[in-house]
């Protein structure tokens, strides 16, 4: 078992598209039948993937998803959830939770965390069809709060999956509060082709105070603005880049109606693929 093979398997795991880790694992097993221990050797890659992707999981007997992130790790494969007052073990390969125990949050910012959770719940309900969110203390002496939200939408029957992730770090200093964040979008389309969109948007948001209402107001404004930027980018792709990539007459020998390009099925009409 060479280090190069371990690195290759780790790269496949860390690069798995949203909702497709199980498919990637199945492919790796098929390609490494002579070295079945390779997957076990890539355990660090599974942990990194799940924490970076803000993986969601339902606790045994629970009805709501909770998050697996670097901010709520207790070490030894265990994580905690503020809202449910519990900790749990997490298998990074199977993405299953077990061994749930009671866990009480101890932080000087407990009241602010609860206020942020309530405000984040209202924000998520208003702007996302389905999402999972959390707030965790982090940093030296819990001086920083991590505000997290992930929205997954999987449609494998239509050959696409997508994920929206937001991570904000709030320093609730009374004299000079600060709020920074990162927005990430990852969409994979794989019908008659393989197209993936990944974007990262770093943010520094002005806040007058560290109150939950002010923090969520700024977050909502930033996310709305980024969504508008993405929409403009998609329109530019349809009108410019996609059109420039294709010859005037595709293999179908029929002219493409470029003003209707956003309605084409990428793998079929544009690429001249098979019709179902």
PDB file of C-alpha atoms in Angstrom:
ATOM      1  CA  UNK A   1       0.000   0.000   0.000  1.00  0.00           C
ATOM      2  CA  UNK A   2       1.848   3.055  -1.270  1.00  0.00           C
ATOM      3  CA  UNK A   3       1.546   6.607   0.004  1.00  0.00           C
ATOM      4  CA  UNK A   4       0.672   7.681  -3.552  1.00  0.00           C
ATOM      5  CA  UNK A   5      -2.367   5.397  -3.560  1.00  0.00           C
ATOM      6  CA  UNK A   6      -3.485   6.688  -0.175  1.00  0.00           C
ATOM      7  CA  UNK A   7      -3.107  10.262  -1.421  1.00  0.00           C
ATOM      8  CA  UNK A   8      -5.132   9.462  -4.544  1.00  0.00           C
ATOM      9  CA  UNK A   9      -7.962   7.873  -2.558  1.00  0.00           C
ATOM     10  CA  UNK A  10      -7.950  10.791  -0.121  1.00  0.00           C
ATOM     11  CA  UNK A  11      -8.213  13.240  -3.012  1.00  0.00           C
ATOM     12  CA  UNK A  12     -11.227  11.365  -4.409  1.00  0.00           C
ATOM     13  CA  UNK A  13     -12.924  11.443  -1.007  1.00  0.00           C
ATOM     14  CA  UNK A  14     -12.245  15.121  -0.344  1.00  0.00           C
ATOM     15  CA  UNK A  15     -13.478  16.027  -3.832  1.00  0.00           C
ATOM     16  CA  UNK A  16     -16.772  14.126  -3.613  1.00  0.00           C
ATOM     17  CA  UNK A  17     -19.690  16.253  -4.901  1.00  0.00           C
ATOM     18  CA  UNK A  18     -22.627  17.065  -2.604  1.00  0.00           C
ATOM     19  CA  UNK A  19     -24.653  13.996  -1.669  1.00  0.00           C
ATOM     20  CA  UNK A  20     -22.387  11.645  -3.612  1.00  0.00           C
ATOM     21  CA  UNK A  21     -19.867  10.407  -1.037  1.00  0.00           C
ATOM     22  CA  UNK A  22     -21.433   6.922  -0.985  1.00  0.00           C
ATOM     23  CA  UNK A  23     -21.103   6.730  -4.781  1.00  0.00           C
ATOM     24  CA  UNK A  24     -17.461   7.784  -4.587  1.00  0.00           C
ATOM     25  CA  UNK A  25     -16.787   5.131  -1.927  1.00  0.00           C
ATOM     26  CA  UNK A  26     -18.422   2.460  -4.109  1.00  0.00           C
ATOM     27  CA  UNK A  27     -16.248   3.487  -7.060  1.00  0.00           C
ATOM     28  CA  UNK A  28     -13.087   3.450  -4.933  1.00  0.00           C
ATOM     29  CA  UNK A  29     -13.935  -0.065  -3.689  1.00  0.00           C
ATOM     30  CA  UNK A  30     -14.427  -1.222  -7.275  1.00  0.00           C
ATOM     31  CA  UNK A  31     -11.062   0.234  -8.309  1.00  0.00           C
ATOM     32  CA  UNK A  32      -9.097  -1.039  -5.301  1.00  0.00           C
ATOM     33  CA  UNK A  33     -10.325  -4.602  -4.886  1.00  0.00           C
ATOM     34  CA  UNK A  34      -6.698  -5.714  -4.449  1.00  0.00           C
ATOM     35  CA  UNK A  35      -6.147  -3.192  -1.632  1.00  0.00           C
ATOM     36  CA  UNK A  36      -9.359  -3.058   0.445  1.00  0.00           C
ATOM     37  CA  UNK A  37      -7.486  -1.462   3.333  1.00  0.00           C
ATOM     38  CA  UNK A  38      -6.950   1.733   1.318  1.00  0.00           C
ATOM     39  CA  UNK A  39     -10.275   3.193   2.422  1.00  0.00           C
ATOM     40  CA  UNK A  40      -9.405   2.661   6.078  1.00  0.00           C
ATOM     41  CA  UNK A  41      -6.086   4.420   5.482  1.00  0.00           C
ATOM     42  CA  UNK A  42      -7.973   7.487   4.224  1.00  0.00           C
ATOM     43  CA  UNK A  43      -9.863   8.031   7.504  1.00  0.00           C
ATOM     44  CA  UNK A  44      -8.412  11.547   7.886  1.00  0.00           C
ATOM     45  CA  UNK A  45      -9.805  12.483   4.474  1.00  0.00           C
ATOM     46  CA  UNK A  46     -13.314  11.341   5.470  1.00  0.00           C
ATOM     47  CA  UNK A  47     -13.163  13.427   8.640  1.00  0.00           C
ATOM     48  CA  UNK A  48     -11.910  16.475   6.734  1.00  0.00           C
ATOM     49  CA  UNK A  49     -14.630  16.086   4.094  1.00  0.00           C
ATOM     50  CA  UNK A  50     -17.492  15.776   6.567  1.00  0.00           C
ATOM     51  CA  UNK A  51     -16.356  18.689   8.706  1.00  0.00           C
ATOM     52  CA  UNK A  52     -15.643  21.020   5.788  1.00  0.00           C
ATOM     53  CA  UNK A  53     -18.904  20.148   4.040  1.00  0.00           C
ATOM     54  CA  UNK A  54     -20.938  20.781   7.233  1.00  0.00           C
ATOM     55  CA  UNK A  55     -22.376  17.292   6.923  1.00  0.00           C
ATOM     56  CA  UNK A  56     -25.872  16.823   8.343  1.00  0.00           C
ATOM     57  CA  UNK A  57     -27.036  13.760  10.249  1.00  0.00           C
ATOM     58  CA  UNK A  58     -30.101  12.708  12.216  1.00  0.00           C
ATOM     59  CA  UNK A  59     -29.495  11.448  15.720  1.00  0.00           C
ATOM     60  CA  UNK A  60     -31.015   8.072  16.666  1.00  0.00           C
ATOM     61  CA  UNK A  61     -34.594   8.742  17.695  1.00  0.00           C
ATOM     62  CA  UNK A  62     -34.364  12.370  16.569  1.00  0.00           C
ATOM     63  CA  UNK A  63     -36.377  14.183  13.920  1.00  0.00           C
ATOM     64  CA  UNK A  64     -34.068  17.105  13.118  1.00  0.00           C
ATOM     65  CA  UNK A  65     -30.676  17.108  11.431  1.00  0.00           C
ATOM     66  CA  UNK A  66     -27.598  18.261  13.324  1.00  0.00           C
ATOM     67  CA  UNK A  67     -24.242  19.382  11.967  1.00  0.00           C
ATOM     68  CA  UNK A  68     -20.787  17.821  11.922  1.00  0.00           C
ATOM     69  CA  UNK A  69     -18.205  20.619  11.797  1.00  0.00           C
ATOM     70  CA  UNK A  70     -14.767  21.475  13.168  1.00  0.00           C
ATOM     71  CA  UNK A  71     -16.472  23.921  15.565  1.00  0.00           C
ATOM     72  CA  UNK A  72     -18.482  21.337  17.526  1.00  0.00           C
ATOM     73  CA  UNK A  73     -15.898  18.558  17.635  1.00  0.00           C
ATOM     74  CA  UNK A  74     -15.211  17.093  21.065  1.00  0.00           C
ATOM     75  CA  UNK A  75     -12.409  14.889  19.751  1.00  0.00           C
ATOM     76  CA  UNK A  76     -12.336  11.131  19.405  1.00  0.00           C
ATOM     77  CA  UNK A  77     -15.053  11.153  16.739  1.00  0.00           C
ATOM     78  CA  UNK A  78     -17.639  12.828  18.981  1.00  0.00           C
ATOM     79  CA  UNK A  79     -19.564  16.048  18.330  1.00  0.00           C
ATOM     80  CA  UNK A  80     -22.189  18.056  20.197  1.00  0.00           C
ATOM     81  CA  UNK A  81     -25.333  19.968  19.312  1.00  0.00           C
ATOM     82  CA  UNK A  82     -26.445  23.051  21.218  1.00  0.00           C
ATOM     83  CA  UNK A  83     -30.156  22.930  20.376  1.00  0.00           C
ATOM     84  CA  UNK A  84     -30.695  19.313  21.438  1.00  0.00           C
ATOM     85  CA  UNK A  85     -28.281  19.525  24.425  1.00  0.00           C
ATOM     86  CA  UNK A  86     -26.613  16.319  23.294  1.00  0.00           C
ATOM     87  CA  UNK A  87     -23.352  14.843  22.059  1.00  0.00           C
ATOM     88  CA  UNK A  88     -22.939  11.920  19.691  1.00  0.00           C
ATOM     89  CA  UNK A  89     -20.439   9.647  18.020  1.00  0.00           C
ATOM     90  CA  UNK A  90     -20.118   9.989  14.245  1.00  0.00           C
ATOM     91  CA  UNK A  91     -18.817   7.440  11.749  1.00  0.00           C
ATOM     92  CA  UNK A  92     -17.164   9.497   9.010  1.00  0.00           C
ATOM     93  CA  UNK A  93     -17.304   6.685   6.439  1.00  0.00           C
ATOM     94  CA  UNK A  94     -20.947   5.685   6.797  1.00  0.00           C
ATOM     95  CA  UNK A  95     -22.061   9.182   7.928  1.00  0.00           C
ATOM     96  CA  UNK A  96     -24.134   7.682  10.758  1.00  0.00           C
ATOM     97  CA  UNK A  97     -24.542   8.949  14.326  1.00  0.00           C
ATOM     98  CA  UNK A  98     -24.715   6.809  17.454  1.00  0.00           C
ATOM     99  CA  UNK A  99     -24.078   6.785  21.216  1.00  0.00           C
ATOM    100  CA  UNK A 100     -26.074   9.926  21.994  1.00  0.00           C
ATOM    101  CA  UNK A 101     -25.433  11.450  25.424  1.00  0.00           C
ATOM    102  CA  UNK A 102     -26.600  14.517  27.280  1.00  0.00           C
ATOM    103  CA  UNK A 103     -24.319  17.528  26.812  1.00  0.00           C
ATOM    104  CA  UNK A 104     -24.714  20.900  28.513  1.00  0.00           C
ATOM    105  CA  UNK A 105     -23.250  23.977  26.846  1.00  0.00           C
ATOM    106  CA  UNK A 106     -20.801  25.894  28.994  1.00  0.00           C
ATOM    107  CA  UNK A 107     -19.994  29.295  27.536  1.00  0.00           C
ATOM    108  CA  UNK A 108     -19.994  32.919  28.716  1.00  0.00           C
ATOM    109  CA  UNK A 109     -22.109  33.656  25.611  1.00  0.00           C
ATOM    110  CA  UNK A 110     -24.891  31.145  26.210  1.00  0.00           C
ATOM    111  CA  UNK A 111     -27.655  33.784  26.102  1.00  0.00           C
ATOM    112  CA  UNK A 112     -26.315  35.290  22.874  1.00  0.00           C
ATOM    113  CA  UNK A 113     -25.967  31.828  21.327  1.00  0.00           C
ATOM    114  CA  UNK A 114     -29.611  31.049  22.086  1.00  0.00           C
ATOM    115  CA  UNK A 115     -30.709  34.412  20.679  1.00  0.00           C
ATOM    116  CA  UNK A 116     -28.687  33.815  17.518  1.00  0.00           C
ATOM    117  CA  UNK A 117     -30.204  30.345  17.142  1.00  0.00           C
ATOM    118  CA  UNK A 118     -33.725  31.817  17.298  1.00  0.00           C
ATOM    119  CA  UNK A 119     -32.863  34.549  14.795  1.00  0.00           C
ATOM    120  CA  UNK A 120     -31.106  32.036  12.534  1.00  0.00           C
ATOM    121  CA  UNK A 121     -34.183  29.781  12.614  1.00  0.00           C
ATOM    122  CA  UNK A 122     -36.369  32.652  11.382  1.00  0.00           C
ATOM    123  CA  UNK A 123     -33.812  33.520   8.691  1.00  0.00           C
ATOM    124  CA  UNK A 124     -33.613  29.921   7.503  1.00  0.00           C
ATOM    125  CA  UNK A 125     -37.393  29.531   7.371  1.00  0.00           C
ATOM    126  CA  UNK A 126     -37.765  32.709   5.329  1.00  0.00           C
ATOM    127  CA  UNK A 127     -34.971  32.143   2.813  1.00  0.00           C
ATOM    128  CA  UNK A 128     -34.373  28.387   2.495  1.00  0.00           C
ATOM    129  CA  UNK A 129     -36.714  25.548   1.590  1.00  0.00           C
ATOM    130  CA  UNK A 130     -34.752  23.153   3.769  1.00  0.00           C
ATOM    131  CA  UNK A 131     -31.633  23.802   5.815  1.00  0.00           C
ATOM    132  CA  UNK A 132     -29.692  22.887   8.947  1.00  0.00           C
ATOM    133  CA  UNK A 133     -28.042  25.520  11.127  1.00  0.00           C
ATOM    134  CA  UNK A 134     -26.159  25.892  14.385  1.00  0.00           C
ATOM    135  CA  UNK A 135     -24.163  28.297  16.547  1.00  0.00           C
ATOM    136  CA  UNK A 136     -21.081  27.174  18.467  1.00  0.00           C
ATOM    137  CA  UNK A 137     -18.531  28.956  20.681  1.00  0.00           C
ATOM    138  CA  UNK A 138     -14.996  28.643  19.380  1.00  0.00           C
ATOM    139  CA  UNK A 139     -11.533  30.131  19.717  1.00  0.00           C
ATOM    140  CA  UNK A 140      -9.538  30.930  22.835  1.00  0.00           C
ATOM    141  CA  UNK A 141     -11.853  31.225  25.847  1.00  0.00           C
ATOM    142  CA  UNK A 142     -14.869  30.983  23.515  1.00  0.00           C
ATOM    143  CA  UNK A 143     -14.373  34.582  22.465  1.00  0.00           C
ATOM    144  CA  UNK A 144     -15.709  33.882  18.972  1.00  0.00           C
ATOM    145  CA  UNK A 145     -19.019  32.387  17.856  1.00  0.00           C
ATOM    146  CA  UNK A 146     -19.360  30.294  14.700  1.00  0.00           C
ATOM    147  CA  UNK A 147     -22.705  30.789  12.927  1.00  0.00           C
ATOM    148  CA  UNK A 148     -23.301  27.998  10.401  1.00  0.00           C
ATOM    149  CA  UNK A 149     -25.981  27.104   7.868  1.00  0.00           C
ATOM    150  CA  UNK A 150     -26.066  24.463   5.151  1.00  0.00           C
ATOM    151  CA  UNK A 151     -28.821  23.878   2.590  1.00  0.00           C
ATOM    152  CA  UNK A 152     -28.687  20.678   0.533  1.00  0.00           C
ATOM    153  CA  UNK A 153     -30.810  19.838  -2.479  1.00  0.00           C
ATOM    154  CA  UNK A 154     -30.311  16.456  -4.099  1.00  0.00           C
ATOM    155  CA  UNK A 155     -31.994  15.271  -7.300  1.00  0.00           C
ATOM    156  CA  UNK A 156     -30.074  12.189  -8.483  1.00  0.00           C
ATOM    157  CA  UNK A 157     -33.008  11.096 -10.666  1.00  0.00           C
ATOM    158  CA  UNK A 158     -32.406  14.292 -12.634  1.00  0.00           C
ATOM    159  CA  UNK A 159     -28.614  13.929 -12.440  1.00  0.00           C
ATOM    160  CA  UNK A 160     -27.807  16.923 -10.238  1.00  0.00           C
ATOM    161  CA  UNK A 161     -27.032  17.712  -6.587  1.00  0.00           C
ATOM    162  CA  UNK A 162     -26.223  20.977  -4.859  1.00  0.00           C
ATOM    163  CA  UNK A 163     -25.110  22.480  -1.563  1.00  0.00           C
ATOM    164  CA  UNK A 164     -25.076  26.002  -0.103  1.00  0.00           C
ATOM    165  CA  UNK A 165     -22.802  26.570   2.918  1.00  0.00           C
ATOM    166  CA  UNK A 166     -22.351  29.664   5.040  1.00  0.00           C
ATOM    167  CA  UNK A 167     -19.857  30.104   7.855  1.00  0.00           C
ATOM    168  CA  UNK A 168     -19.699  33.310   9.894  1.00  0.00           C
ATOM    169  CA  UNK A 169     -17.378  34.140  12.771  1.00  0.00           C
ATOM    170  CA  UNK A 170     -18.707  36.698  15.233  1.00  0.00           C
ATOM    171  CA  UNK A 171     -16.519  38.379  17.829  1.00  0.00           C
ATOM    172  CA  UNK A 172     -19.055  39.908  20.238  1.00  0.00           C
ATOM    173  CA  UNK A 173     -16.779  42.497  21.775  1.00  0.00           C
ATOM    174  CA  UNK A 174     -18.884  45.281  23.357  1.00  0.00           C
ATOM    175  CA  UNK A 175     -16.542  47.992  22.083  1.00  0.00           C
ATOM    176  CA  UNK A 176     -15.635  46.654  18.622  1.00  0.00           C
ATOM    177  CA  UNK A 177     -17.725  43.690  17.476  1.00  0.00           C
ATOM    178  CA  UNK A 178     -16.723  42.074  14.174  1.00  0.00           C
ATOM    179  CA  UNK A 179     -18.369  39.678  11.744  1.00  0.00           C
ATOM    180  CA  UNK A 180     -16.594  37.843   8.927  1.00  0.00           C
ATOM    181  CA  UNK A 181     -17.832  34.977   6.822  1.00  0.00           C
ATOM    182  CA  UNK A 182     -17.599  32.752   3.788  1.00  0.00           C
ATOM    183  CA  UNK A 183     -20.353  31.717   1.367  1.00  0.00           C
ATOM    184  CA  UNK A 184     -19.816  28.549  -0.649  1.00  0.00           C
ATOM    185  CA  UNK A 185     -21.914  27.028  -3.435  1.00  0.00           C
ATOM    186  CA  UNK A 186     -21.250  23.584  -4.922  1.00  0.00           C
ATOM    187  CA  UNK A 187     -23.455  22.181  -7.716  1.00  0.00           C
ATOM    188  CA  UNK A 188     -22.824  19.025  -9.747  1.00  0.00           C
ATOM    189  CA  UNK A 189     -24.672  18.217 -12.991  1.00  0.00           C
ATOM    190  CA  UNK A 190     -23.864  14.877 -14.602  1.00  0.00           C
ATOM    191  CA  UNK A 191     -26.429  13.969 -17.264  1.00  0.00           C
ATOM    192  CA  UNK A 192     -24.571  13.015 -20.453  1.00  0.00           C
ATOM    193  CA  UNK A 193     -21.559  14.917 -19.132  1.00  0.00           C
ATOM    194  CA  UNK A 194     -19.898  16.167 -15.971  1.00  0.00           C
ATOM    195  CA  UNK A 195     -20.268  19.840 -15.058  1.00  0.00           C
ATOM    196  CA  UNK A 196     -19.504  21.229 -11.608  1.00  0.00           C
ATOM    197  CA  UNK A 197     -19.832  24.754 -10.257  1.00  0.00           C
ATOM    198  CA  UNK A 198     -17.953  25.699  -7.085  1.00  0.00           C
ATOM    199  CA  UNK A 199     -17.821  29.248  -5.740  1.00  0.00           C
ATOM    200  CA  UNK A 200     -16.382  30.863  -2.607  1.00  0.00           C
ATOM    201  CA  UNK A 201     -17.237  34.368  -1.429  1.00  0.00           C
ATOM    202  CA  UNK A 202     -15.325  35.817   1.567  1.00  0.00           C
ATOM    203  CA  UNK A 203     -17.144  38.525   3.517  1.00  0.00           C
ATOM    204  CA  UNK A 204     -16.450  41.193   6.094  1.00  0.00           C
ATOM    205  CA  UNK A 205     -19.742  42.598   7.331  1.00  0.00           C
ATOM    206  CA  UNK A 206     -20.247  45.881   9.199  1.00  0.00           C
ATOM    207  CA  UNK A 207     -22.233  45.516  12.406  1.00  0.00           C
ATOM    208  CA  UNK A 208     -23.256  48.266  14.793  1.00  0.00           C
ATOM    209  CA  UNK A 209     -23.562  45.785  17.654  1.00  0.00           C
ATOM    210  CA  UNK A 210     -23.320  42.066  18.363  1.00  0.00           C
ATOM    211  CA  UNK A 211     -27.062  41.697  18.940  1.00  0.00           C
ATOM    212  CA  UNK A 212     -28.747  38.747  17.226  1.00  0.00           C
ATOM    213  CA  UNK A 213     -31.060  41.024  15.234  1.00  0.00           C
ATOM    214  CA  UNK A 214     -28.217  43.165  13.888  1.00  0.00           C
ATOM    215  CA  UNK A 215     -26.050  40.172  13.028  1.00  0.00           C
ATOM    216  CA  UNK A 216     -28.845  38.399  11.150  1.00  0.00           C
ATOM    217  CA  UNK A 217     -29.826  41.600   9.349  1.00  0.00           C
ATOM    218  CA  UNK A 218     -26.343  41.918   7.905  1.00  0.00           C
ATOM    219  CA  UNK A 219     -26.175  38.208   7.064  1.00  0.00           C
ATOM    220  CA  UNK A 220     -29.504  38.357   5.202  1.00  0.00           C
ATOM    221  CA  UNK A 221     -28.355  41.377   3.191  1.00  0.00           C
ATOM    222  CA  UNK A 222     -25.051  39.710   2.261  1.00  0.00           C
ATOM    223  CA  UNK A 223     -26.665  36.437   1.211  1.00  0.00           C
ATOM    224  CA  UNK A 224     -29.325  38.187  -0.863  1.00  0.00           C
ATOM    225  CA  UNK A 225     -26.644  40.233  -2.625  1.00  0.00           C
ATOM    226  CA  UNK A 226     -24.583  37.127  -3.371  1.00  0.00           C
ATOM    227  CA  UNK A 227     -27.610  35.307  -4.768  1.00  0.00           C
ATOM    228  CA  UNK A 228     -28.185  38.239  -7.113  1.00  0.00           C
ATOM    229  CA  UNK A 229     -24.528  38.105  -8.171  1.00  0.00           C
ATOM    230  CA  UNK A 230     -24.869  34.403  -8.957  1.00  0.00           C
ATOM    231  CA  UNK A 231     -28.003  35.017 -11.019  1.00  0.00           C
ATOM    232  CA  UNK A 232     -26.200  37.675 -13.047  1.00  0.00           C
ATOM    233  CA  UNK A 233     -23.280  35.298 -13.523  1.00  0.00           C
ATOM    234  CA  UNK A 234     -25.554  32.550 -14.849  1.00  0.00           C
ATOM    235  CA  UNK A 235     -27.135  34.997 -17.275  1.00  0.00           C
ATOM    236  CA  UNK A 236     -23.687  36.023 -18.506  1.00  0.00           C
ATOM    237  CA  UNK A 237     -22.742  32.374 -19.030  1.00  0.00           C
ATOM    238  CA  UNK A 238     -25.847  31.764 -21.111  1.00  0.00           C
ATOM    239  CA  UNK A 239     -25.319  34.851 -23.251  1.00  0.00           C
ATOM    240  CA  UNK A 240     -21.544  34.671 -23.559  1.00  0.00           C
ATOM    241  CA  UNK A 241     -19.385  31.752 -22.464  1.00  0.00           C
ATOM    242  CA  UNK A 242     -21.735  28.902 -23.423  1.00  0.00           C
ATOM    243  CA  UNK A 243     -22.374  30.444 -26.805  1.00  0.00           C
ATOM    244  CA  UNK A 244     -18.677  30.975 -27.445  1.00  0.00           C
ATOM    245  CA  UNK A 245     -17.861  27.373 -26.622  1.00  0.00           C
ATOM    246  CA  UNK A 246     -20.001  25.963 -29.422  1.00  0.00           C
ATOM    247  CA  UNK A 247     -19.632  26.154 -33.167  1.00  0.00           C
ATOM    248  CA  UNK A 248     -22.365  27.831 -35.191  1.00  0.00           C
ATOM    249  CA  UNK A 249     -23.841  24.483 -36.227  1.00  0.00           C
ATOM    250  CA  UNK A 250     -23.578  21.671 -33.670  1.00  0.00           C
ATOM    251  CA  UNK A 251     -23.455  18.009 -34.600  1.00  0.00           C
ATOM    252  CA  UNK A 252     -27.238  18.028 -35.020  1.00  0.00           C
ATOM    253  CA  UNK A 253     -26.738  20.414 -37.971  1.00  0.00           C
ATOM    254  CA  UNK A 254     -29.412  22.668 -36.524  1.00  0.00           C
ATOM    255  CA  UNK A 255     -28.889  26.206 -35.324  1.00  0.00           C
ATOM    256  CA  UNK A 256     -29.043  26.728 -31.575  1.00  0.00           C
ATOM    257  CA  UNK A 257     -31.567  29.320 -30.393  1.00  0.00           C
ATOM    258  CA  UNK A 258     -29.206  31.071 -27.999  1.00  0.00           C
ATOM    259  CA  UNK A 259     -31.885  33.235 -26.441  1.00  0.00           C
ATOM    260  CA  UNK A 260     -33.428  29.990 -25.151  1.00  0.00           C
ATOM    261  CA  UNK A 261     -30.146  28.471 -23.985  1.00  0.00           C
ATOM    262  CA  UNK A 262     -31.093  28.546 -20.304  1.00  0.00           C
ATOM    263  CA  UNK A 263     -33.939  26.164 -21.086  1.00  0.00           C
ATOM    264  CA  UNK A 264     -31.806  23.565 -22.868  1.00  0.00           C
ATOM    265  CA  UNK A 265     -30.774  20.357 -21.134  1.00  0.00           C
ATOM    266  CA  UNK A 266     -27.031  20.723 -20.995  1.00  0.00           C
ATOM    267  CA  UNK A 267     -26.034  17.209 -21.973  1.00  0.00           C
ATOM    268  CA  UNK A 268     -28.594  16.708 -24.737  1.00  0.00           C
ATOM    269  CA  UNK A 269     -29.668  19.810 -26.665  1.00  0.00           C
ATOM    270  CA  UNK A 270     -26.380  21.715 -26.403  1.00  0.00           C
ATOM    271  CA  UNK A 271     -24.162  18.658 -26.727  1.00  0.00           C
ATOM    272  CA  UNK A 272     -26.295  16.916 -29.333  1.00  0.00           C
ATOM    273  CA  UNK A 273     -26.626  13.855 -27.096  1.00  0.00           C
ATOM    274  CA  UNK A 274     -29.160  11.102 -27.112  1.00  0.00           C
ATOM    275  CA  UNK A 275     -32.841  11.759 -26.490  1.00  0.00           C
ATOM    276  CA  UNK A 276     -34.752   9.760 -23.956  1.00  0.00           C
TER     277      UNK A 276
END
